[in-house]
Coordinates of C-alpha atoms and ligand atoms in Angstrom, one line a residue:
X161 CA -0.1 0.3 0.0
X162 CA 0.8 3.7 0.1
X163 CA 1.5 3.6 -3.5
X164 CA -0.9 6.5 -3.6
X165 CA 0.2 9.7 -3.6
X166 CA -3.4 11.4 -2.4
X167 CA -3.5 10.7 1.1
X168 CA -5.4 7.8 1.4
X169 CA -5.1 3.8 0.3
X170 CA -8.5 2.8 -1.3
X171 CA -7.4 -0.7 0.3
X172 CA -7.2 0.3 3.8
X173 CA -8.5 3.6 3.7
X174 CA -5.3 4.6 6.2
X175 CA -4.1 7.7 5.5
X176 CA -0.8 7.4 3.6
X177 CA 2.8 8.8 4.3
X178 CA 4.0 12.0 2.2
X179 CA 7.3 11.0 2.0
X180 CA 9.7 14.4 1.1
X181 CA 12.0 14.3 -2.1
X182 CA 14.8 15.1 0.0
X183 CA 15.4 12.5 3.1
X184 CA 13.9 13.9 6.0
X185 CA 16.3 13.2 9.3
X186 CA 14.8 10.8 12.0
X187 CA 13.7 14.2 14.1
X188 CA 12.1 15.9 11.0
X189 CA 10.2 12.3 10.9
X190 CA 9.1 12.5 14.5
X191 CA 7.8 16.2 13.8
X192 CA 5.7 14.9 11.1
X193 CA 4.3 11.9 13.1
X194 CA 3.4 14.1 16.1
X195 CA 0.8 16.0 13.2
X196 CA -0.4 13.0 11.7
X197 CA -1.2 10.7 15.1
X198 CA -3.6 11.1 17.8
X199 CA -1.4 9.5 20.6
X200 CA 1.3 11.9 21.7
X201 CA 5.0 11.1 20.4
X202 CA 7.8 11.2 23.4
X203 CA 11.4 11.9 21.8
X204 CA 15.3 12.7 22.9
X205 CA 14.6 16.0 25.0
X206 CA 11.0 16.0 25.9
X207 CA 10.7 16.4 29.8
X208 CA 9.2 13.0 30.0
X209 CA 11.5 11.3 28.0
X210 CA 13.5 9.5 30.5
X211 CA 10.6 8.3 32.5
X212 CA 8.9 7.1 29.3
X213 CA 12.0 4.7 28.2
X214 CA 12.3 3.2 31.6
X215 CA 11.2 -0.6 31.3
X216 CA 10.7 -3.7 33.8
X217 CA 14.3 -4.5 33.3
X218 CA 16.1 -2.0 35.1
X219 CA 19.4 -3.3 33.8
X220 CA 18.2 -2.0 30.0
X221 CA 19.3 1.7 29.3
X222 CA 18.7 2.5 25.8
X223 CA 17.8 5.7 24.1
X224 CA 15.6 5.5 21.2
X225 CA 15.2 7.9 19.0
X226 CA 11.2 8.8 20.0
X227 CA 8.4 6.6 21.7
X228 CA 5.2 6.9 19.5
X229 CA 2.1 6.3 22.0
X230 CA -0.2 4.7 19.4
X231 CA -3.9 5.3 20.6
X232 CA -5.7 3.2 18.5
X233 CA -4.8 0.8 15.4
X234 CA -5.1 3.5 13.1
X235 CA -2.1 5.2 14.9
X236 CA -0.3 2.0 14.5
X237 CA -1.0 2.0 11.2
X238 CA 0.4 5.4 10.3
X239 CA 3.3 5.1 12.4
X240 CA 4.2 1.2 10.6
X241 CA 4.4 3.6 7.4
X242 CA 6.0 6.5 8.3
X243 CA 8.9 4.2 9.8
X244 CA 9.0 1.9 7.0
X245 CA 9.1 4.5 4.3
X246 CA 11.8 6.6 6.2
X247 CA 14.2 3.4 6.7
X248 CA 14.0 3.9 10.4
X249 CA 15.0 1.3 13.0
X250 CA 11.1 -0.2 14.5
X251 CA 10.6 -1.5 17.9
X252 CA 7.3 -2.5 19.7
X253 CA 6.4 -2.4 22.9
X254 CA 3.6 -4.2 24.5
X255 CA 4.0 -4.5 28.5
X256 CA 7.7 -3.9 28.3
X257 CA 8.5 -6.8 30.4
X258 CA 10.9 -9.0 28.1
X259 CA 13.9 -9.7 29.7
X260 CA 16.2 -8.4 27.0
X261 CA 14.1 -5.1 26.6
X262 CA 13.3 -5.9 23.0
X263 CA 11.0 -2.8 22.9
X264 CA 13.5 -0.8 23.7
X265 CA 16.6 -0.3 20.8
X266 CA 18.9 3.1 20.5
X267 CA 18.2 5.2 18.1
X268 CA 14.9 3.4 16.6
X269 CA 11.4 4.4 17.0
X270 CA 9.1 2.4 19.2
X271 CA 5.6 2.0 18.3
X272 CA 4.5 1.7 22.5
X273 CA 0.7 0.1 22.6
X274 CA 0.3 0.9 26.2
X275 CA -2.5 3.6 25.7
X276 CA -4.2 0.3 24.0
X277 CA -5.2 -1.4 27.6
X278 CA -8.9 -2.1 27.5
X279 CA -11.0 -5.0 27.4
X280 CA -14.4 -6.3 26.4
X281 CA -15.8 -9.5 27.8
X282 CA -18.5 -11.2 26.0
X283 CA -20.2 -13.8 28.8
X284 CA -22.6 -15.1 26.4
X285 CA -19.8 -16.7 24.3
X286 CA -17.1 -16.5 27.2
X287 CA -14.7 -14.7 24.5
X288 CA -13.0 -11.3 25.3
X289 CA -11.4 -8.9 22.9
X290 CA -8.1 -7.4 24.3
X291 CA -6.1 -4.7 23.4
X292 CA -2.9 -5.1 21.8
X293 CA -1.0 -2.9 24.8
X294 CA -2.8 -4.7 27.8
X295 CA -1.3 -6.0 30.8
X296 CA -2.1 -9.5 32.3
X297 CA -4.1 -7.9 34.6
X298 CA -6.0 -6.0 32.5
X299 CA -7.8 -9.1 31.4
X300 CA -7.7 -11.1 34.8
X301 CA -9.9 -8.3 36.2
X302 CA -12.5 -8.0 33.7
X303 CA -13.2 -11.6 33.3
X304 CA -13.0 -12.4 36.4
X305 CA -16.3 -10.5 37.1
X306 CA -17.7 -13.3 34.9
X307 CA -15.9 -16.1 36.7
X308 CA -13.8 -16.7 33.9
X309 CA -10.1 -16.4 32.8
X310 CA -7.5 -17.8 30.3
X311 CA -4.1 -19.4 31.1
X312 CA -1.3 -16.5 31.1
X313 CA 1.9 -15.7 33.0
X314 CA 2.3 -15.3 36.7
X315 CA 2.7 -12.0 37.1
X316 CA -0.4 -9.7 36.3
X317 CA 2.0 -6.9 35.4
X318 CA 3.1 -8.7 32.3
X319 CA 2.4 -7.5 28.6
X320 CA -0.4 -9.5 27.4
X321 CA 1.2 -9.0 23.7
X322 CA 4.6 -10.7 24.2
X323 CA 3.5 -13.2 26.4
X324 CA 0.9 -14.5 24.2
X325 CA 2.8 -14.3 21.0
X326 CA 5.6 -16.2 22.7
X327 CA 3.3 -19.0 23.7
X328 CA 2.3 -18.1 27.3
X329 CA 2.0 -20.7 30.2
X330 CA 1.1 -20.4 33.7
X331 CA -1.1 -22.0 36.5
X332 CA -3.8 -23.0 34.3
X333 CA -1.6 -24.5 31.7
X334 CA -2.0 -28.3 32.6
X335 CA -5.8 -27.5 32.8
X336 CA -6.5 -25.1 29.5
X337 CA -3.0 -25.3 27.6
X338 CA -0.8 -22.6 26.4
X339 CA -2.2 -19.0 26.3
X340 CA -2.1 -19.7 22.7
X341 CA -4.2 -22.3 22.7
X342 CA -7.2 -19.9 23.8
X343 CA -6.2 -17.4 20.8
X344 CA -9.4 -17.2 18.6
X345 CA -8.5 -14.2 16.2
X346 CA -6.1 -11.4 16.2
X347 CA -6.5 -8.0 14.4
X348 CA -3.2 -6.7 13.5
X349 CA -0.9 -4.2 11.5
X350 CA 1.4 -5.6 8.9
X351 CA 4.6 -4.3 7.4
X352 CA 2.8 -2.9 4.6
X353 CA 0.6 -0.6 6.9
X354 CA -2.3 -2.8 6.0
X355 CA -4.8 -4.2 8.7
X356 CA -5.8 -8.0 8.8
X357 CA -7.9 -10.1 11.0
X358 CA -5.9 -13.5 11.2
X359 CA -7.9 -16.8 12.5
X360 CA -8.1 -20.6 11.9
X361 CA -10.3 -19.1 8.6
X362 CA -8.8 -15.6 7.6
X363 CA -4.9 -15.7 7.0
X364 CA -4.6 -18.8 8.3
X365 CA -0.7 -19.1 7.9
X366 CA -0.5 -16.4 9.6
X367 CA -2.2 -17.4 12.4
X368 CA -0.2 -20.4 12.9
X369 CA 2.6 -18.5 12.7
X370 CA 1.6 -15.7 15.3
X371 CA 0.8 -18.6 17.7
X372 CA 4.5 -18.8 19.3
X373 CA 6.7 -17.0 16.3
X374 CA 6.9 -13.5 18.6
X375 CA 6.6 -10.3 17.3
X376 CA 8.0 -11.3 14.1
X377 CA 4.8 -10.9 11.6
X378 CA 3.3 -7.5 12.5
X379 CA 1.7 -5.9 15.4
X380 CA -1.2 -7.1 17.1
X381 CA -3.6 -4.3 18.2
X382 CA -6.2 -6.7 19.5
X383 CA -6.4 -10.3 20.9
X384 CA -9.6 -12.3 21.0
X385 CA -9.5 -15.1 23.4
X386 CA -11.7 -18.1 24.7
X387 CA -12.4 -17.9 28.3
X388 CA -12.6 -20.6 30.5
X389 CA -14.8 -21.4 33.8
X390 CA -12.2 -19.8 36.7
X391 CA -13.2 -18.1 39.8
X392 CA -11.5 -19.1 43.0
X393 CA -8.9 -21.2 43.2
X394 CA -7.1 -23.2 45.6
X395 CA -3.5 -21.7 46.4
X396 CA -0.5 -23.8 48.4
X397 CA 3.0 -22.9 49.2
X398 CA 4.9 -26.2 50.2
X399 CA 8.7 -25.3 50.9
X400 CA 11.5 -27.4 52.3
X401 CA 15.6 -26.2 53.5
X402 CA 17.4 -25.8 50.7
X403 CA 19.5 -29.0 51.3
X404 CA 16.4 -31.1 50.9
X405 CA 16.4 -29.8 47.1
X406 CA 17.6 -33.3 45.5
X407 CA 15.0 -35.4 47.5
X408 CA 12.0 -32.8 46.8
X409 CA 13.1 -32.7 42.9
X410 CA 13.2 -37.0 42.7
X411 CA 9.7 -36.6 44.6
X412 CA 8.0 -33.4 42.2
X413 CA 9.5 -35.2 38.9
X414 CA 7.4 -38.6 39.7
X415 CA 4.5 -36.8 40.8
X416 CA 3.6 -33.6 38.9
X417 CA 3.5 -35.2 35.5
X418 CA 0.8 -37.6 36.3
X419 CA -1.4 -35.4 38.8
X420 CA -4.6 -34.7 37.9
X421 CA -5.4 -31.6 35.4
X422 CA -6.8 -29.6 37.7
X423 CA -3.6 -29.3 39.7
X424 CA -0.6 -27.4 38.9
X425 CA 2.7 -27.2 40.4
X426 CA 5.7 -25.2 39.6
X427 CA 9.2 -26.0 41.3
X428 CA 11.0 -22.8 42.5
X429 CA 14.5 -22.6 44.2
X430 CA 14.2 -19.4 46.2
X431 CA 15.2 -16.9 49.6
X432 CA 12.2 -16.7 51.6
X433 CA 11.0 -13.1 51.3
X434 CA 10.7 -11.0 54.8
X435 CA 6.9 -10.7 55.3
X436 CA 3.7 -12.4 55.5
X437 CA 2.8 -15.2 55.2
X438 CA 6.1 -16.8 56.0
X439 CA 6.5 -16.8 59.9
X440 CA 9.9 -14.7 60.9
X441 CA 12.1 -17.9 61.4
X442 CA 12.4 -18.6 57.7
X443 CA 12.6 -15.0 56.5
X444 CA 15.7 -14.7 54.5
X445 CA 16.5 -18.7 54.3
X446 CA 17.3 -20.2 51.2
X447 CA 14.7 -23.2 50.5
X448 CA 12.9 -24.8 47.4
X449 CA 9.3 -26.0 47.1
X450 CA 6.1 -25.5 45.0
X451 CA 3.7 -23.4 44.6
X452 CA 0.5 -25.0 43.7
X453 CA -2.9 -24.0 41.8
X454 CA -6.1 -26.2 42.3
X455 CA -9.0 -25.4 39.9
X456 CA -10.8 -28.4 41.1
X457 CA -13.4 -28.6 44.4
X458 CA -12.0 -26.1 47.1
X459 CA -12.8 -27.9 49.8
X460 CA -10.1 -30.6 48.3
X461 CA -7.3 -28.8 47.8
X462 CA -5.2 -29.9 51.1
X463 CA -6.2 -33.7 49.5
X464 CA -4.9 -32.7 45.9
X465 CA -1.7 -32.1 47.4
X466 CA -1.4 -34.7 50.2
X467 CA 1.5 -36.5 48.3
X468 CA 3.8 -33.8 49.4
X469 CA 4.0 -36.4 52.7
X470 CA 5.9 -38.8 50.7
X471 CA 8.9 -36.8 50.3
X472 CA 11.5 -38.8 51.5
X473 CA 13.4 -36.0 53.6
X474 CA 10.1 -35.1 55.2
X475 CA 7.4 -33.1 55.2
X476 CA 7.5 -29.2 54.3
X477 CA 8.8 -27.2 56.8
X478 CA 6.5 -24.4 55.6
X479 CA 3.1 -24.9 54.1
X480 CA 0.2 -22.3 53.6
X481 CA -3.1 -23.2 51.7
X482 CA -5.4 -20.7 50.7
X483 CA -8.8 -20.0 48.2
X484 CA -8.0 -17.5 46.5
X485 CA -9.9 -15.5 43.8
X486 CA -7.6 -16.1 40.2
X487 CA -6.3 -12.5 39.9
X488 CA -5.1 -12.5 43.0
X489 CA -2.7 -15.6 42.4
X490 CA -2.0 -13.9 39.3
X491 CA -0.4 -10.6 41.2
X492 CA 1.0 -12.6 44.4
X493 CA 4.5 -12.0 43.2
X494 CA 3.9 -8.2 41.9
X495 CA 4.9 -6.3 44.7
X496 CA 8.3 -8.6 45.3
X497 CA 9.2 -8.1 41.9
X498 CA 8.3 -4.5 40.7
X499 CA 9.4 -2.8 37.9
X500 CA 13.3 -1.3 37.6
X501 CA 14.7 -4.4 39.4
X502 CA 17.9 -6.2 37.7
X503 CA 16.9 -8.9 35.6
X504 CA 19.1 -11.3 33.6
X505 CA 17.2 -15.0 32.5
X506 CA 18.1 -17.8 30.7
X507 CA 15.7 -21.1 30.0
X508 CA 15.3 -24.4 28.6
X509 CA 12.9 -27.2 28.1
X510 CA 12.6 -30.4 29.9
X511 CA 10.8 -33.6 29.5
X512 CA 12.5 -35.5 32.5
X513 CA 14.6 -34.4 35.2
X514 CA 17.1 -36.5 35.1
X515 CA 19.4 -37.4 38.5
X516 CA 22.6 -35.2 36.6
X517 CA 20.2 -32.1 36.5
X518 CA 19.2 -32.8 39.6
X519 CA 22.8 -32.6 40.8
X520 CA 23.0 -29.1 38.9
X521 CA 19.9 -27.7 40.7
X522 CA 21.5 -28.6 44.2
X523 CA 24.3 -27.0 43.4
X524 CA 23.3 -23.6 42.0
X525 CA 20.4 -23.4 44.7
X526 CA 22.6 -23.4 47.4
X527 CA 24.4 -20.6 45.8
X528 CA 21.8 -18.4 44.7
X529 CA 23.7 -15.1 44.4
X530 CA 21.0 -12.7 46.1
X531 CA 17.5 -12.8 47.5
X532 CA 15.6 -12.3 44.6
X533 CA 17.4 -14.6 42.0
X534 CA 15.7 -17.8 41.6
X535 CA 14.9 -20.9 39.1
X536 CA 11.4 -22.3 38.1
X537 CA 10.4 -25.5 36.3
X538 CA 6.8 -24.5 35.1
X539 CA 4.8 -27.3 34.2
X540 CA 3.6 -27.4 30.4
X541 CA 2.5 -30.7 29.6
X542 CA -1.3 -32.4 30.1
X543 CA -4.0 -30.0 28.0
X544 CA -0.8 -28.3 26.6
X545 CA 0.2 -31.8 25.1
X546 CA -3.1 -32.6 23.4
X547 CA -2.4 -29.8 21.0
X548 CA -0.6 -31.3 18.1
X549 CA 3.0 -30.4 17.1
X550 CA 1.9 -28.7 13.8
X551 CA -0.8 -26.8 14.7
X552 CA 0.9 -23.8 16.3
X553 CA 4.6 -22.8 15.8
X554 CA 5.1 -23.4 19.3
X555 CA 7.8 -26.2 18.7
X556 CA 7.9 -28.4 22.0
X557 CA 4.4 -29.9 22.9
X558 CA 6.1 -32.7 24.2
X559 CA 7.8 -30.9 26.9
X560 CA 6.9 -30.9 30.7
X561 CA 8.7 -28.2 32.1
X562 CA 9.7 -24.6 30.9
X563 CA 12.6 -24.0 33.1
X564 CA 13.7 -20.6 33.9
X565 CA 17.1 -19.4 35.3
X566 CA 16.3 -15.8 36.9
X567 CA 19.3 -13.6 38.3
X568 CA 17.6 -10.5 40.0
X569 CA 18.5 -7.9 42.3
X570 CA 17.7 -4.0 42.5
X571 CA 21.5 -2.8 42.9
X572 CA 22.7 -2.4 39.8
X573 CA 26.3 -3.1 41.3
X574 CA 25.0 -6.9 41.4
X575 CA 24.1 -7.0 37.7
X576 CA 27.2 -9.0 36.7
X577 CA 26.8 -11.3 39.5
X578 CA 23.5 -12.0 38.7
X579 CA 24.6 -12.6 34.6
X580 CA 27.3 -14.8 35.9
X581 CA 25.1 -17.1 38.1
X582 CA 22.5 -17.4 35.7
X583 CA 24.9 -18.3 32.5
X584 CA 26.6 -20.7 34.9
X585 CA 23.8 -22.3 35.9
X586 CA 22.3 -22.9 32.8
X587 CA 25.7 -24.4 31.0
X588 CA 25.7 -26.5 33.7
X589 CA 22.0 -27.6 32.8
X590 CA 21.8 -27.2 29.1
X591 CA 23.1 -30.9 28.5
X592 CA 20.0 -32.1 30.7
X593 CA 17.2 -30.5 28.2
X594 CA 15.4 -30.7 25.5
X595 CA 18.0 -28.4 23.6
X596 CA 15.3 -25.3 23.2
X597 CA 13.8 -22.3 25.3
X598 CA 10.7 -21.0 25.4
X599 CA 11.1 -18.2 23.1
X600 CA 10.3 -15.3 25.9
X601 CA 13.2 -17.2 28.1
X602 CA 15.9 -16.9 25.8
X603 CA 18.8 -14.9 27.2
X604 CA 19.4 -11.3 25.7
X605 CA 23.1 -12.5 24.6
X606 CA 22.1 -15.6 23.3
X607 CA 23.3 -16.4 19.5
X608 CA 20.4 -16.9 16.8
X609 CA 21.0 -20.6 17.1
X610 CA 18.8 -20.8 20.1
X611 CA 15.8 -19.2 18.2
X612 CA 16.5 -21.9 15.2
X613 CA 16.4 -24.4 18.3
X614 CA 13.5 -23.3 19.9
X615 CA 11.4 -23.4 16.7
X616 CA 13.5 -26.7 15.3
X617 CA 10.9 -28.5 13.0
X618 CA 9.1 -25.5 12.6
X619 CA 11.6 -22.9 11.8
X620 CA 11.3 -23.0 8.1
X621 CA 7.6 -23.0 7.8
X622 CA 8.3 -19.9 9.8
X623 CA 10.4 -18.4 7.6
X624 CA 8.2 -18.9 5.0
X625 CA 5.4 -17.1 6.8
X626 CA 8.1 -14.3 7.6
X627 CA 9.2 -13.8 3.6
X628 CA 5.3 -13.6 2.6
X629 CA 3.9 -11.0 5.2
X630 CA 7.7 -9.6 6.3
X631 CA 10.2 -10.0 3.5
X632 CA 12.4 -6.9 4.2
X633 CA 12.1 -7.8 7.9
X634 CA 11.0 -4.7 8.9
X635 CA 9.7 -6.2 12.4
X636 CA 13.3 -7.7 14.0
X637 CA 13.7 -6.0 17.4
X638 CA 12.9 -9.8 18.8
X639 CA 13.7 -13.1 18.6
X640 CA 14.2 -13.0 15.0
X641 CA 12.8 -15.3 12.5
X642 CA 14.8 -14.1 9.2
X643 CA 12.8 -14.5 5.9
X644 CA 13.4 -17.2 4.0
X645 CA 15.5 -16.7 1.3
X646 CA 13.6 -15.5 -2.3
X647 CA 10.7 -13.5 -3.9
X648 CA 8.0 -13.0 -1.3
X649 CA 5.0 -15.2 -2.5
Ligands
LIG116 C1 8.6 -10.9 36.2 C2 8.2 -12.0 34.7 C3 7.3 -13.0 34.9 C4 7.0 -13.5 33.4 N1 6.1 -14.9 33.9 C5 6.0 -15.2 33.0 C6 4.8 -16.9 33.0 O1 4.5 -17.0 34.1 N2 4.6 -17.2 31.7 C7 5.4 -16.2 30.3 O2 4.8 -17.3 29.5 N3 5.8 -15.6 30.4 C8 6.5 -14.8 31.3 N4 7.3 -14.0 31.5 C9 8.1 -13.6 30.0 C10 6.9 -12.9 29.0 O3 6.2 -13.6 28.7 C11 7.8 -11.9 28.2 O4 8.8 -11.5 28.9 C12 6.9 -11.0 27.1 O5 8.0 -11.1 25.9 C13 6.3 -10.0 27.7 O6 5.6 -9.5 26.6 P1 5.2 -7.9 26.7 O7 4.5 -7.4 26.0 O8 5.1 -7.4 28.6 O9 7.1 -7.5 26.4 P2 7.1 -6.3 25.5 O10 9.1 -6.0 26.1 O11 7.0 -5.2 25.3 O12 7.7 -7.3 24.3 C14 8.1 -8.4 24.2 C15 8.2 -9.0 22.1 O13 7.2 -9.0 21.9 C16 6.6 -8.2 20.8 N5 5.3 -7.5 21.2 C17 4.8 -7.1 22.4 N6 3.8 -6.7 22.2 C18 3.5 -7.1 21.1 C19 2.1 -6.9 20.0 N7 0.4 -6.1 20.6 N8 2.1 -7.3 18.5 C20 3.0 -7.5 18.1 N9 4.2 -7.4 19.0 C21 4.4 -7.2 20.1 C22 7.3 -6.9 21.2 O14 7.8 -6.4 19.9 C23 9.0 -7.4 21.5 O15 9.5 -8.4 20.6 C24 7.6 -13.4 32.2 C25 8.1 -11.8 32.4 C26 8.8 -11.4 33.7 C27 9.6 -10.0 33.6

């Protein structure tokens, strides 16, 4: 589109850009965008610039030329046209939660979707339309009023955009699958500035690729999800001293894969935070344990996790059980892990937890470098595993766990220490993994071969879809899938 100089594309009804004869500077383009867009454009030199470029990971300090706060799909279409036509670098910000700060690139223009936080629930159809810049908490809040929810991540401030496009897993994944397994359709803006809807019946190749392929194919302005009946869930926390890590993992690796699908429990190595619900005597202690979510009969929550008594090392040193509204579980860690901390993470998929892997966990769990650093194993089996391998771009339907090693600390002086610990842990553990990682857990300094390992048999098909919809790789500030060689179809 935009072949026309009349100001409007007949194909989409979008205002077209008006490239000048002489190449304008990035600053000129920013000025032009200010006049065309409804949302604000925040550029270097503006008083709100430094605040606007802060993202979740405090370790990322990049200086884009400008951040374009799009108010709707029309703004996104206009901004894409401006950026592409003037040969500028483009990044896209959903919730700003990616570990490597993919939404922020030096000297680029960020299309910031954060004004597009809205949700419309259709309780009769049990569906929800969700704005492309929404956070998980927006959907949790709106759907909960109707006793509905989708499987998504464990922190409510995470962006629905990046999480869903990467696949998305959380407490409800064993019961209802990955986030993409509840995705019905999307509205999106492509690299040529056109607006399309993608679903199983429209642009089905694109819809396949979007479910796991990240932000490679365009900018999603709205997601439509199938909701599930979830209101109040049984939440439990069982913790053992870190010295019992071996025995707990030996029990957990047998119990979790065959547990009822109403039960999920992610394993964690952690330092106990200094506050409720933890008793003072375990504050600051290194421990290991499982965070449980039970979607069955609430009166049977304790029964669902009764098997923890079978851990050879003995019963948990700390045990907490409570019914919780689902949004409360989803926001349980928000305060502990607030915006601005230093983060460095790496991940891998696992289909088993071998004795050798347990040796590695024991070693590194005892040496957590800071109070917030942690390792989680998120279950991605059961309902998620029943979706066929070729139904979506997610490449690891036979994985049982998606693991993440996260070095975290408030103090920038500890950035190197948390990085080194996470890298060394990952280096020792990786040989006992399935080879690839959840795309949203790939470290910022990892190489392209990790993206290929993540998509493995799906990579070539993704590259073909990329060639069709984004042949010049406009959308490359992501875990990038390069367009297949040859002419666009
Ligand atoms: C504390 C924490 C906890 C987490 N827990 C979980 C978890 O439980 N489960 C889980 O699955 N993941 C989890 N994640 C990982 C999370 O899914 C990723 O970090 C994800 O990238 C966040 O998306 P975002 O939109 O907030 O990020 P952003 O940094 O804004 O974007 C990330 C990528 O997605 C692209 N993108 C974002 N929105 C759109 C859109 N609307 N259209 C097109 N492209 C878009 C961006 O261009 C960028 O490439 C967690 C992350 C953090 C920091």
